[in-house]
Every structure is written in structure tokens, then in C-alpha cells.
Amino acid sequence: MSINMGSVDRIIRAIVGIVLLALVFVGPQTPWGWIGIVPLATALMGNCPAYSLLGIKTCKKQ
């Protein structure tokens, strides 16, 4: 599994994931916030399966 996400993309996904997960505990306390696990996990792994299918890379070339 190769890295296909740049650092800016990873930071944005991590922030979005944390905000969505916060909705589970704070605010409207909706279970839809658990969707935040997906962007947080892809940010931690550095690999987005959708990017792999579409042939997109946001990281610098190695």
C-alpha cells in the first residue's frame, strides 16, 4: 500500500474526522458523527482507497 495523500490533505482529513467524531459526544450527539472514523483513518494511513481507484495522488513525487 503506497502513500497517495499529501501532508495538507492528511491534515484536513484529520481535522474533519476529529470534528465529526466530536459530534458524537458534544453538540447534537448524533450517531452520524461516527463517519468521522473514515477520514481520520485515511489520514493516519496516508492512503485513500478512492484516490487509488481514480488514480489521484496529492503527495509529492518520490
JSON list of N, CA, C and O in Angstrom, two decimals:
[
{"chain": "A", "resi": 1, "resn": "MET", "atom": "N", "xyz": [0.84, -1.16, 0.00]},
{"chain": "A", "resi": 1, "resn": "MET", "atom": "CA", "xyz": [0.00, 0.00, 0.00]},
{"chain": "A", "resi": 1, "resn": "MET", "atom": "C", "xyz": [0.90, 1.24, 0.00]},
{"chain": "A", "resi": 1, "resn": "MET", "atom": "O", "xyz": [1.67, 1.46, 0.93]},
{"chain": "A", "resi": 2, "resn": "SER", "atom": "N", "xyz": [0.82, 2.02, -1.04]},
{"chain": "A", "resi": 2, "resn": "SER", "atom": "CA", "xyz": [1.65, 3.21, -1.15]},
{"chain": "A", "resi": 2, "resn": "SER", "atom": "C", "xyz": [0.90, 4.45, -0.67]},
{"chain": "A", "resi": 2, "resn": "SER", "atom": "O", "xyz": [-0.32, 4.50, -0.66]},
{"chain": "A", "resi": 3, "resn": "ILE", "atom": "N", "xyz": [1.65, 5.45, -0.28]},
{"chain": "A", "resi": 3, "resn": "ILE", "atom": "CA", "xyz": [1.06, 6.70, 0.19]},
{"chain": "A", "resi": 3, "resn": "ILE", "atom": "C", "xyz": [0.63, 7.51, -1.03]},
{"chain": "A", "resi": 3, "resn": "ILE", "atom": "O", "xyz": [1.42, 7.73, -1.94]},
{"chain": "A", "resi": 4, "resn": "ASN", "atom": "N", "xyz": [-0.63, 7.95, -1.04]},
{"chain": "A", "resi": 4, "resn": "ASN", "atom": "CA", "xyz": [-1.11, 8.74, -2.16]},
{"chain": "A", "resi": 4, "resn": "ASN", "atom": "C", "xyz": [-1.74, 10.06, -1.71]},
{"chain": "A", "resi": 4, "resn": "ASN", "atom": "O", "xyz": [-2.45, 10.69, -2.46]},
{"chain": "A", "resi": 5, "resn": "MET", "atom": "N", "xyz": [-1.47, 10.46, -0.45]},
{"chain": "A", "resi": 5, "resn": "MET", "atom": "CA", "xyz": [-2.01, 11.70, 0.08]},
{"chain": "A", "resi": 5, "resn": "MET", "atom": "C", "xyz": [-0.89, 12.59, 0.58]},
{"chain": "A", "resi": 5, "resn": "MET", "atom": "O", "xyz": [0.03, 12.14, 1.26]},
{"chain": "A", "resi": 6, "resn": "GLY", "atom": "N", "xyz": [-0.98, 13.87, 0.23]},
{"chain": "A", "resi": 6, "resn": "GLY", "atom": "CA", "xyz": [0.00, 14.85, 0.69]},
{"chain": "A", "resi": 6, "resn": "GLY", "atom": "C", "xyz": [-0.28, 15.27, 2.12]},
{"chain": "A", "resi": 6, "resn": "GLY", "atom": "O", "xyz": [-1.32, 14.95, 2.71]},
{"chain": "A", "resi": 7, "resn": "SER", "atom": "N", "xyz": [0.64, 16.05, 2.69]},
{"chain": "A", "resi": 7, "resn": "SER", "atom": "CA", "xyz": [0.50, 16.43, 4.09]},
{"chain": "A", "resi": 7, "resn": "SER", "atom": "C", "xyz": [-0.68, 17.37, 4.33]},
{"chain": "A", "resi": 7, "resn": "SER", "atom": "O", "xyz": [-1.37, 17.25, 5.34]},
{"chain": "A", "resi": 8, "resn": "VAL", "atom": "N", "xyz": [-0.95, 18.28, 3.41]},
{"chain": "A", "resi": 8, "resn": "VAL", "atom": "CA", "xyz": [-2.09, 19.18, 3.58]},
{"chain": "A", "resi": 8, "resn": "VAL", "atom": "C", "xyz": [-3.39, 18.38, 3.55]},
{"chain": "A", "resi": 8, "resn": "VAL", "atom": "O", "xyz": [-4.29, 18.61, 4.37]},
{"chain": "A", "resi": 9, "resn": "ASP", "atom": "N", "xyz": [-3.49, 17.45, 2.63]},
{"chain": "A", "resi": 9, "resn": "ASP", "atom": "CA", "xyz": [-4.68, 16.59, 2.52]},
{"chain": "A", "resi": 9, "resn": "ASP", "atom": "C", "xyz": [-4.88, 15.78, 3.79]},
{"chain": "A", "resi": 9, "resn": "ASP", "atom": "O", "xyz": [-6.00, 15.66, 4.30]},
{"chain": "A", "resi": 10, "resn": "ARG", "atom": "N", "xyz": [-3.81, 15.27, 4.34]},
{"chain": "A", "resi": 10, "resn": "ARG", "atom": "CA", "xyz": [-3.89, 14.46, 5.55]},
{"chain": "A", "resi": 10, "resn": "ARG", "atom": "C", "xyz": [-4.32, 15.30, 6.75]},
{"chain": "A", "resi": 10, "resn": "ARG", "atom": "O", "xyz": [-5.13, 14.86, 7.58]},
{"chain": "A", "resi": 11, "resn": "ILE", "atom": "N", "xyz": [-3.81, 16.53, 6.85]},
{"chain": "A", "resi": 11, "resn": "ILE", "atom": "CA", "xyz": [-4.17, 17.41, 7.96]},
{"chain": "A", "resi": 11, "resn": "ILE", "atom": "C", "xyz": [-5.64, 17.78, 7.89]},
{"chain": "A", "resi": 11, "resn": "ILE", "atom": "O", "xyz": [-6.35, 17.75, 8.91]},
{"chain": "A", "resi": 12, "resn": "ILE", "atom": "N", "xyz": [-6.12, 18.11, 6.69]},
{"chain": "A", "resi": 12, "resn": "ILE", "atom": "CA", "xyz": [-7.53, 18.47, 6.52]},
{"chain": "A", "resi": 12, "resn": "ILE", "atom": "C", "xyz": [-8.43, 17.30, 6.88]},
{"chain": "A", "resi": 12, "resn": "ILE", "atom": "O", "xyz": [-9.43, 17.46, 7.58]},
{"chain": "A", "resi": 13, "resn": "ARG", "atom": "N", "xyz": [-8.07, 16.10, 6.43]},
{"chain": "A", "resi": 13, "resn": "ARG", "atom": "CA", "xyz": [-8.88, 14.92, 6.75]},
{"chain": "A", "resi": 13, "resn": "ARG", "atom": "C", "xyz": [-8.88, 14.63, 8.24]},
{"chain": "A", "resi": 13, "resn": "ARG", "atom": "O", "xyz": [-9.90, 14.24, 8.80]},
{"chain": "A", "resi": 14, "resn": "ALA", "atom": "N", "xyz": [-7.74, 14.81, 8.90]},
{"chain": "A", "resi": 14, "resn": "ALA", "atom": "CA", "xyz": [-7.67, 14.57, 10.35]},
{"chain": "A", "resi": 14, "resn": "ALA", "atom": "C", "xyz": [-8.57, 15.55, 11.10]},
{"chain": "A", "resi": 14, "resn": "ALA", "atom": "O", "xyz": [-9.30, 15.16, 12.02]},
{"chain": "A", "resi": 15, "resn": "ILE", "atom": "N", "xyz": [-8.54, 16.81, 10.71]},
{"chain": "A", "resi": 15, "resn": "ILE", "atom": "CA", "xyz": [-9.37, 17.82, 11.37]},
{"chain": "A", "resi": 15, "resn": "ILE", "atom": "C", "xyz": [-10.85, 17.50, 11.16]},
{"chain": "A", "resi": 15, "resn": "ILE", "atom": "O", "xyz": [-11.65, 17.56, 12.10]},
{"chain": "A", "resi": 16, "resn": "VAL", "atom": "N", "xyz": [-11.23, 17.19, 9.92]},
{"chain": "A", "resi": 16, "resn": "VAL", "atom": "CA", "xyz": [-12.62, 16.86, 9.62]},
{"chain": "A", "resi": 16, "resn": "VAL", "atom": "C", "xyz": [-13.06, 15.62, 10.41]},
{"chain": "A", "resi": 16, "resn": "VAL", "atom": "O", "xyz": [-14.16, 15.58, 10.96]},
{"chain": "A", "resi": 17, "resn": "GLY", "atom": "N", "xyz": [-12.20, 14.62, 10.49]},
{"chain": "A", "resi": 17, "resn": "GLY", "atom": "CA", "xyz": [-12.53, 13.41, 11.22]},
{"chain": "A", "resi": 17, "resn": "GLY", "atom": "C", "xyz": [-12.73, 13.67, 12.71]},
{"chain": "A", "resi": 17, "resn": "GLY", "atom": "O", "xyz": [-13.68, 13.17, 13.32]},
{"chain": "A", "resi": 18, "resn": "ILE", "atom": "N", "xyz": [-11.88, 14.49, 13.29]},
{"chain": "A", "resi": 18, "resn": "ILE", "atom": "CA", "xyz": [-12.00, 14.81, 14.71]},
{"chain": "A", "resi": 18, "resn": "ILE", "atom": "C", "xyz": [-13.27, 15.61, 14.97]},
{"chain": "A", "resi": 18, "resn": "ILE", "atom": "O", "xyz": [-13.97, 15.37, 15.95]},
{"chain": "A", "resi": 19, "resn": "VAL", "atom": "N", "xyz": [-13.57, 16.56, 14.09]},
{"chain": "A", "resi": 19, "resn": "VAL", "atom": "CA", "xyz": [-14.79, 17.36, 14.26]},
{"chain": "A", "resi": 19, "resn": "VAL", "atom": "C", "xyz": [-16.03, 16.47, 14.16]},
{"chain": "A", "resi": 19, "resn": "VAL", "atom": "O", "xyz": [-16.96, 16.60, 14.96]},
{"chain": "A", "resi": 20, "resn": "LEU", "atom": "N", "xyz": [-16.05, 15.58, 13.20]},
{"chain": "A", "resi": 20, "resn": "LEU", "atom": "CA", "xyz": [-17.20, 14.68, 13.06]},
{"chain": "A", "resi": 20, "resn": "LEU", "atom": "C", "xyz": [-17.34, 13.76, 14.27]},
{"chain": "A", "resi": 20, "resn": "LEU", "atom": "O", "xyz": [-18.45, 13.51, 14.75]},
{"chain": "A", "resi": 21, "resn": "LEU", "atom": "N", "xyz": [-16.23, 13.24, 14.77]},
{"chain": "A", "resi": 21, "resn": "LEU", "atom": "CA", "xyz": [-16.28, 12.39, 15.96]},
{"chain": "A", "resi": 21, "resn": "LEU", "atom": "C", "xyz": [-16.74, 13.18, 17.19]},
{"chain": "A", "resi": 21, "resn": "LEU", "atom": "O", "xyz": [-17.40, 12.64, 18.08]},
{"chain": "A", "resi": 22, "resn": "ALA", "atom": "N", "xyz": [-16.41, 14.46, 17.24]},
{"chain": "A", "resi": 22, "resn": "ALA", "atom": "CA", "xyz": [-16.85, 15.30, 18.35]},
{"chain": "A", "resi": 22, "resn": "ALA", "atom": "C", "xyz": [-18.37, 15.43, 18.37]},
{"chain": "A", "resi": 22, "resn": "ALA", "atom": "O", "xyz": [-18.96, 15.62, 19.44]},
{"chain": "A", "resi": 23, "resn": "LEU", "atom": "N", "xyz": [-19.02, 15.31, 17.22]},
{"chain": "A", "resi": 23, "resn": "LEU", "atom": "CA", "xyz": [-20.47, 15.39, 17.17]},
{"chain": "A", "resi": 23, "resn": "LEU", "atom": "C", "xyz": [-21.14, 14.25, 17.92]},
{"chain": "A", "resi": 23, "resn": "LEU", "atom": "O", "xyz": [-22.29, 14.37, 18.33]},
{"chain": "A", "resi": 24, "resn": "VAL", "atom": "N", "xyz": [-20.42, 13.16, 18.11]},
{"chain": "A", "resi": 24, "resn": "VAL", "atom": "CA", "xyz": [-20.98, 12.02, 18.84]},
{"chain": "A", "resi": 24, "resn": "VAL", "atom": "C", "xyz": [-21.08, 12.36, 20.34]},
{"chain": "A", "resi": 24, "resn": "VAL", "atom": "O", "xyz": [-22.02, 11.95, 21.01]},
{"chain": "A", "resi": 25, "resn": "PHE", "atom": "N", "xyz": [-20.13, 13.13, 20.84]},
{"chain": "A", "resi": 25, "resn": "PHE", "atom": "CA", "xyz": [-20.04, 13.38, 22.27]},
{"chain": "A", "resi": 25, "resn": "PHE", "atom": "C", "xyz": [-20.52, 14.77, 22.68]},
{"chain": "A", "resi": 25, "resn": "PHE", "atom": "O", "xyz": [-20.99, 14.97, 23.78]},
{"chain": "A", "resi": 26, "resn": "VAL", "atom": "N", "xyz": [-20.35, 15.76, 21.79]},
{"chain": "A", "resi": 26, "resn": "VAL", "atom": "CA", "xyz": [-20.68, 17.16, 22.10]},
{"chain": "A", "resi": 26, "resn": "VAL", "atom": "C", "xyz": [-21.62, 17.67, 21.02]},
{"chain": "A", "resi": 26, "resn": "VAL", "atom": "O", "xyz": [-21.57, 17.24, 19.88]},
{"chain": "A", "resi": 27, "resn": "GLY", "atom": "N", "xyz": [-22.46, 18.61, 21.38]},
{"chain": "A", "resi": 27, "resn": "GLY", "atom": "CA", "xyz": [-23.35, 19.21, 20.39]},
{"chain": "A", "resi": 27, "resn": "GLY", "atom": "C", "xyz": [-24.61, 18.39, 20.22]},
{"chain": "A", "resi": 27, "resn": "GLY", "atom": "O", "xyz": [-25.22, 17.98, 21.20]},
{"chain": "A", "resi": 28, "resn": "PRO", "atom": "N", "xyz": [-25.00, 18.11, 18.97]},
{"chain": "A", "resi": 28, "resn": "PRO", "atom": "CA", "xyz": [-26.26, 17.41, 18.76]},
{"chain": "A", "resi": 28, "resn": "PRO", "atom": "C", "xyz": [-26.23, 15.93, 19.15]},
{"chain": "A", "resi": 28, "resn": "PRO", "atom": "O", "xyz": [-27.26, 15.29, 19.21]},
{"chain": "A", "resi": 29, "resn": "GLN", "atom": "N", "xyz": [-25.06, 15.40, 19.44]},
{"chain": "A", "resi": 29, "resn": "GLN", "atom": "CA", "xyz": [-24.87, 14.00, 19.85]},
{"chain": "A", "resi": 29, "resn": "GLN", "atom": "C", "xyz": [-25.56, 13.03, 18.89]},
{"chain": "A", "resi": 29, "resn": "GLN", "atom": "O", "xyz": [-26.32, 12.16, 19.28]},
{"chain": "A", "resi": 30, "resn": "THR", "atom": "N", "xyz": [-25.25, 13.19, 17.64]},
{"chain": "A", "resi": 30, "resn": "THR", "atom": "CA", "xyz": [-25.83, 12.34, 16.60]},
{"chain": "A", "resi": 30, "resn": "THR", "atom": "C", "xyz": [-24.89, 11.17, 16.29]},
{"chain": "A", "resi": 30, "resn": "THR", "atom": "O", "xyz": [-23.68, 11.34, 16.27]},
{"chain": "A", "resi": 31, "resn": "PRO", "atom": "N", "xyz": [-25.43, 10.00, 16.01]},
{"chain": "A", "resi": 31, "resn": "PRO", "atom": "CA", "xyz": [-24.57, 8.86, 15.66]},
{"chain": "A", "resi": 31, "resn": "PRO", "atom": "C", "xyz": [-23.91, 9.01, 14.30]},
{"chain": "A", "resi": 31, "resn": "PRO", "atom": "O", "xyz": [-23.00, 8.27, 13.98]},
{"chain": "A", "resi": 32, "resn": "TRP", "atom": "N", "xyz": [-24.36, 9.95, 13.48]},
{"chain": "A", "resi": 32, "resn": "TRP", "atom": "CA", "xyz": [-23.73, 10.17, 12.18]},
{"chain": "A", "resi": 32, "resn": "TRP", "atom": "C", "xyz": [-22.28, 10.63, 12.32]},
{"chain": "A", "resi": 32, "resn": "TRP", "atom": "O", "xyz": [-21.49, 10.55, 11.39]},
{"chain": "A", "resi": 33, "resn": "GLY", "atom": "N", "xyz": [-21.92, 11.10, 13.49]},
{"chain": "A", "resi": 33, "resn": "GLY", "atom": "CA", "xyz": [-20.54, 11.54, 13.73]},
{"chain": "A", "resi": 33, "resn": "GLY", "atom": "C", "xyz": [-19.52, 10.42, 13.63]},
{"chain": "A", "resi": 33, "resn": "GLY", "atom": "O", "xyz": [-18.34, 10.66, 13.41]},
{"chain": "A", "resi": 34, "resn": "TRP", "atom": "N", "xyz": [-19.98, 9.17, 13.78]},
{"chain": "A", "resi": 34, "resn": "TRP", "atom": "CA", "xyz": [-19.06, 8.03, 13.67]},
{"chain": "A", "resi": 34, "resn": "TRP", "atom": "C", "xyz": [-18.47, 7.91, 12.28]},
{"chain": "A", "resi": 34, "resn": "TRP", "atom": "O", "xyz": [-17.46, 7.22, 12.08]},
{"chain": "A", "resi": 35, "resn": "ILE", "atom": "N", "xyz": [-19.05, 8.57, 11.31]},
{"chain": "A", "resi": 35, "resn": "ILE", "atom": "CA", "xyz": [-18.49, 8.59, 9.96]},
{"chain": "A", "resi": 35, "resn": "ILE", "atom": "C", "xyz": [-17.10, 9.24, 9.97]},
{"chain": "A", "resi": 35, "resn": "ILE", "atom": "O", "xyz": [-16.28, 9.00, 9.10]},
{"chain": "A", "resi": 36, "resn": "GLY", "atom": "N", "xyz": [-16.83, 10.03, 11.00]},
{"chain": "A", "resi": 36, "resn": "GLY", "atom": "CA", "xyz": [-15.53, 10.69, 11.13]},
{"chain": "A", "resi": 36, "resn": "GLY", "atom": "C", "xyz": [-14.37, 9.72, 11.25]},
{"chain": "A", "resi": 36, "resn": "GLY", "atom": "O", "xyz": [-13.21, 10.11, 11.07]},
{"chain": "A", "resi": 37, "resn": "ILE", "atom": "N", "xyz": [-14.66, 8.47, 11.55]},
{"chain": "A", "resi": 37, "resn": "ILE", "atom": "CA", "xyz": [-13.58, 7.47, 11.64]},
{"chain": "A", "resi": 37, "resn": "ILE", "atom": "C", "xyz": [-12.92, 7.27, 10.27]},
{"chain": "A", "resi": 37, "resn": "ILE", "atom": "O", "xyz": [-11.71, 7.06, 10.19]},
{"chain": "A", "resi": 38, "resn": "VAL", "atom": "N", "xyz": [-13.69, 7.37, 9.21]},
{"chain": "A", "resi": 38, "resn": "VAL", "atom": "CA", "xyz": [-13.16, 7.13, 7.86]},
{"chain": "A", "resi": 38, "resn": "VAL", "atom": "C", "xyz": [-12.10, 8.17, 7.48]},
{"chain": "A", "resi": 38, "resn": "VAL", "atom": "O", "xyz": [-10.97, 7.79, 7.13]},
{"chain": "A", "resi": 39, "resn": "PRO", "atom": "N", "xyz": [-12.39, 9.48, 7.52]},
{"chain": "A", "resi": 39, "resn": "PRO", "atom": "CA", "xyz": [-11.33, 10.42, 7.15]},
{"chain": "A", "resi": 39, "resn": "PRO", "atom": "C", "xyz": [-10.16, 10.40, 8.13]},
{"chain": "A", "resi": 39, "resn": "PRO", "atom": "O", "xyz": [-9.01, 10.60, 7.73]},
{"chain": "A", "resi": 40, "resn": "LEU", "atom": "N", "xyz": [-10.43, 10.14, 9.40]},
{"chain": "A", "resi": 40, "resn": "LEU", "atom": "CA", "xyz": [-9.34, 10.07, 10.37]},
{"chain": "A", "resi": 40, "resn": "LEU", "atom": "C", "xyz": [-8.43, 8.88, 10.09]},
{"chain": "A", "resi": 40, "resn": "LEU", "atom": "O", "xyz": [-7.21, 9.00, 10.14]},
{"chain": "A", "resi": 41, "resn": "ALA", "atom": "N", "xyz": [-9.01, 7.74, 9.76]},
{"chain": "A", "resi": 41, "resn": "ALA", "atom": "CA", "xyz": [-8.21, 6.54, 9.47]},
{"chain": "A", "resi": 41, "resn": "ALA", "atom": "C", "xyz": [-7.39, 6.72, 8.19]},
{"chain": "A", "resi": 41, "resn": "ALA", "atom": "O", "xyz": [-6.22, 6.35, 8.15]},
{"chain": "A", "resi": 42, "resn": "THR", "atom": "N", "xyz": [-8.00, 7.31, 7.16]},
{"chain": "A", "resi": 42, "resn": "THR", "atom": "CA", "xyz": [-7.25, 7.51, 5.92]},
{"chain": "A", "resi": 42, "resn": "THR", "atom": "C", "xyz": [-6.14, 8.53, 6.13]},
{"chain": "A", "resi": 42, "resn": "THR", "atom": "O", "xyz": [-5.07, 8.41, 5.52]},
{"chain": "A", "resi": 43, "resn": "ALA", "atom": "N", "xyz": [-6.36, 9.52, 6.99]},
{"chain": "A", "resi": 43, "resn": "ALA", "atom": "CA", "xyz": [-5.31, 10.49, 7.28]},
{"chain": "A", "resi": 43, "resn": "ALA", "atom": "C", "xyz": [-4.14, 9.82, 8.00]},
{"chain": "A", "resi": 43, "resn": "ALA", "atom": "O", "xyz": [-2.97, 10.11, 7.71]},
{"chain": "A", "resi": 44, "resn": "LEU", "atom": "N", "xyz": [-4.44, 8.93, 8.92]},
{"chain": "A", "resi": 44, "resn": "LEU", "atom": "CA", "xyz": [-3.38, 8.24, 9.66]},
{"chain": "A", "resi": 44, "resn": "LEU", "atom": "C", "xyz": [-2.61, 7.27, 8.78]},
{"chain": "A", "resi": 44, "resn": "LEU", "atom": "O", "xyz": [-1.40, 7.11, 8.93]},
{"chain": "A", "resi": 45, "resn": "MET", "atom": "N", "xyz": [-3.31, 6.60, 7.85]},
{"chain": "A", "resi": 45, "resn": "MET", "atom": "CA", "xyz": [-2.65, 5.63, 6.97]},
{"chain": "A", "resi": 45, "resn": "MET", "atom": "C", "xyz": [-1.91, 6.32, 5.83]},
{"chain": "A", "resi": 45, "resn": "MET", "atom": "O", "xyz": [-0.94, 5.78, 5.31]},
{"chain": "A", "resi": 46, "resn": "GLY", "atom": "N", "xyz": [-2.41, 7.48, 5.39]},
{"chain": "A", "resi": 46, "resn": "GLY", "atom": "CA", "xyz": [-1.79, 8.17, 4.26]},
{"chain": "A", "resi": 46, "resn": "GLY", "atom": "C", "xyz": [-2.21, 7.61, 2.93]},
{"chain": "A", "resi": 46, "resn": "GLY", "atom": "O", "xyz": [-1.64, 7.94, 1.89]},
{"chain": "A", "resi": 47, "resn": "ASN", "atom": "N", "xyz": [-3.20, 6.75, 2.92]},
{"chain": "A", "resi": 47, "resn": "ASN", "atom": "CA", "xyz": [-3.67, 6.13, 1.69]},
{"chain": "A", "resi": 47, "resn": "ASN", "atom": "C", "xyz": [-5.19, 6.23, 1.63]},
{"chain": "A", "resi": 47, "resn": "ASN", "atom": "O", "xyz": [-5.88, 5.81, 2.55]},
{"chain": "A", "resi": 48, "resn": "CYS", "atom": "N", "xyz": [-5.70, 6.76, 0.54]},
{"chain": "A", "resi": 48, "resn": "CYS", "atom": "CA", "xyz": [-7.13, 6.86, 0.33]},
{"chain": "A", "resi": 48, "resn": "CYS", "atom": "C", "xyz": [-7.53, 5.86, -0.76]},
{"chain": "A", "resi": 48, "resn": "CYS", "atom": "O", "xyz": [-7.05, 5.96, -1.89]},
{"chain": "A", "resi": 49, "resn": "PRO", "atom": "N", "xyz": [-8.39, 4.89, -0.45]},
{"chain": "A", "resi": 49, "resn": "PRO", "atom": "CA", "xyz": [-8.80, 3.91, -1.45]},
{"chain": "A", "resi": 49, "resn": "PRO", "atom": "C", "xyz": [-9.48, 4.55, -2.67]},
{"chain": "A", "resi": 49, "resn": "PRO", "atom": "O", "xyz": [-9.29, 4.09, -3.79]},
{"chain": "A", "resi": 50, "resn": "ALA", "atom": "N", "xyz": [-10.24, 5.61, -2.45]},
{"chain": "A", "resi": 50, "resn": "ALA", "atom": "CA", "xyz": [-10.91, 6.28, -3.58]},
{"chain": "A", "resi": 50, "resn": "ALA", "atom": "C", "xyz": [-9.87, 6.92, -4.49]},
{"chain": "A", "resi": 50, "resn": "ALA", "atom": "O", "xyz": [-10.01, 6.90, -5.72]},
{"chain": "A", "resi": 51, "resn": "TYR", "atom": "N", "xyz": [-8.82, 7.50, -3.92]},
{"chain": "A", "resi": 51, "resn": "TYR", "atom": "CA", "xyz": [-7.76, 8.08, -4.74]},
{"chain": "A", "resi": 51, "resn": "TYR", "atom": "C", "xyz": [-7.07, 6.99, -5.56]},
{"chain": "A", "resi": 51, "resn": "TYR", "atom": "O", "xyz": [-6.70, 7.21, -6.71]},
{"chain": "A", "resi": 52, "resn": "SER", "atom": "N", "xyz": [-6.89, 5.82, -4.97]},
{"chain": "A", "resi": 52, "resn": "SER", "atom": "CA", "xyz": [-6.25, 4.72, -5.69]},
{"chain": "A", "resi": 52, "resn": "SER", "atom": "C", "xyz": [-7.09, 4.29, -6.89]},
{"chain": "A", "resi": 52, "resn": "SER", "atom": "O", "xyz": [-6.56, 4.03, -7.97]},
{"chain": "A", "resi": 53, "resn": "LEU", "atom": "N", "xyz": [-8.41, 4.21, -6.70]},
{"chain": "A", "resi": 53, "resn": "LEU", "atom": "CA", "xyz": [-9.29, 3.82, -7.80]},
{"chain": "A", "resi": 53, "resn": "LEU", "atom": "C", "xyz": [-9.31, 4.85, -8.93]},
{"chain": "A", "resi": 53, "resn": "LEU", "atom": "O", "xyz": [-9.38, 4.50, -10.10]},
{"chain": "A", "resi": 54, "resn": "LEU", "atom": "N", "xyz": [-9.24, 6.13, -8.55]},
{"chain": "A", "resi": 54, "resn": "LEU", "atom": "CA", "xyz": [-9.30, 7.20, -9.54]},
{"chain": "A", "resi": 54, "resn": "LEU", "atom": "C", "xyz": [-7.93, 7.61, -10.07]},
{"chain": "A", "resi": 54, "resn": "LEU", "atom": "O", "xyz": [-7.85, 8.42, -10.99]},
{"chain": "A", "resi": 55, "resn": "GLY", "atom": "N", "xyz": [-6.87, 7.09, -9.51]},
{"chain": "A", "resi": 55, "resn": "GLY", "atom": "CA", "xyz": [-5.52, 7.40, -9.96]},
{"chain": "A", "resi": 55, "resn": "GLY", "atom": "C", "xyz": [-5.04, 8.78, -9.53]},
{"chain": "A", "resi": 55, "resn": "GLY", "atom": "O", "xyz": [-4.23, 9.39, -10.22]},
{"chain": "A", "resi": 56, "resn": "ILE", "atom": "N", "xyz": [-5.54, 9.26, -8.40]},
{"chain": "A", "resi": 56, "resn": "ILE", "atom": "CA", "xyz": [-5.17, 10.60, -7.91]},
{"chain": "A", "resi": 56, "resn": "ILE", "atom": "C", "xyz": [-4.07, 10.46, -6.87]},
{"chain": "A", "resi": 56, "resn": "ILE", "atom": "O", "xyz": [-4.09, 9.56, -6.05]},
{"chain": "A", "resi": 57, "resn": "LYS", "atom": "N", "xyz": [-3.10, 11.36, -6.93]},
{"chain": "A", "resi": 57, "resn": "LYS", "atom": "CA", "xyz": [-2.05, 11.45, -5.91]},
{"chain": "A", "resi": 57, "resn": "LYS", "atom": "C", "xyz": [-1.87, 12.91, -5.54]},
{"chain": "A", "resi": 57, "resn": "LYS", "atom": "O", "xyz": [-1.67, 13.74, -6.40]},
{"chain": "A", "resi": 58, "resn": "THR", "atom": "N", "xyz": [-1.98, 13.22, -4.24]},
{"chain": "A", "resi": 58, "resn": "THR", "atom": "CA", "xyz": [-1.77, 14.59, -3.80]},
{"chain": "A", "resi": 58, "resn": "THR", "atom": "C", "xyz": [-0.41, 14.75, -3.11]},
{"chain": "A", "resi": 58, "resn": "THR", "atom": "O", "xyz": [-0.09, 15.84, -2.66]},
{"chain": "A", "resi": 59, "resn": "CYS", "atom": "N", "xyz": [0.37, 13.68, -3.05]},
{"chain": "A", "resi": 59, "resn": "CYS", "atom": "CA", "xyz": [1.69, 13.77, -2.43]},
{"chain": "A", "resi": 59, "resn": "CYS", "atom": "C", "xyz": [2.72, 14.16, -3.47]},
{"chain": "A", "resi": 59, "resn": "CYS", "atom": "O", "xyz": [2.52, 14.03, -4.66]},
{"chain": "A", "resi": 60, "resn": "LYS", "atom": "N", "xyz": [3.85, 14.63, -2.94]},
{"chain": "A", "resi": 60, "resn": "LYS", "atom": "CA", "xyz": [4.95, 14.98, -3.85]},
{"chain": "A", "resi": 60, "resn": "LYS", "atom": "C", "xyz": [5.53, 13.71, -4.45]},
{"chain": "A", "resi": 60, "resn": "LYS", "atom": "O", "xyz": [5.53, 12.66, -3.83]},
{"chain": "A", "resi": 61, "resn": "LYS", "atom": "N", "xyz": [6.04, 13.83, -5.66]},
{"chain": "A", "resi": 61, "resn": "LYS", "atom": "CA", "xyz": [6.62, 12.65, -6.31]},
{"chain": "A", "resi": 61, "resn": "LYS", "atom": "C", "xyz": [7.89, 12.23, -5.60]},
{"chain": "A", "resi": 61, "resn": "LYS", "atom": "O", "xyz": [8.67, 13.04, -5.15]},
{"chain": "A", "resi": 62, "resn": "GLN", "atom": "N", "xyz": [8.08, 10.94, -5.52]},
{"chain": "A", "resi": 62, "resn": "GLN", "atom": "CA", "xyz": [9.26, 10.40, -4.83]},
{"chain": "A", "resi": 62, "resn": "GLN", "atom": "C", "xyz": [10.32, 10.00, -5.81]},
{"chain": "A", "resi": 62, "resn": "GLN", "atom": "O", "xyz": [10.13, 9.56, -6.85]}
]
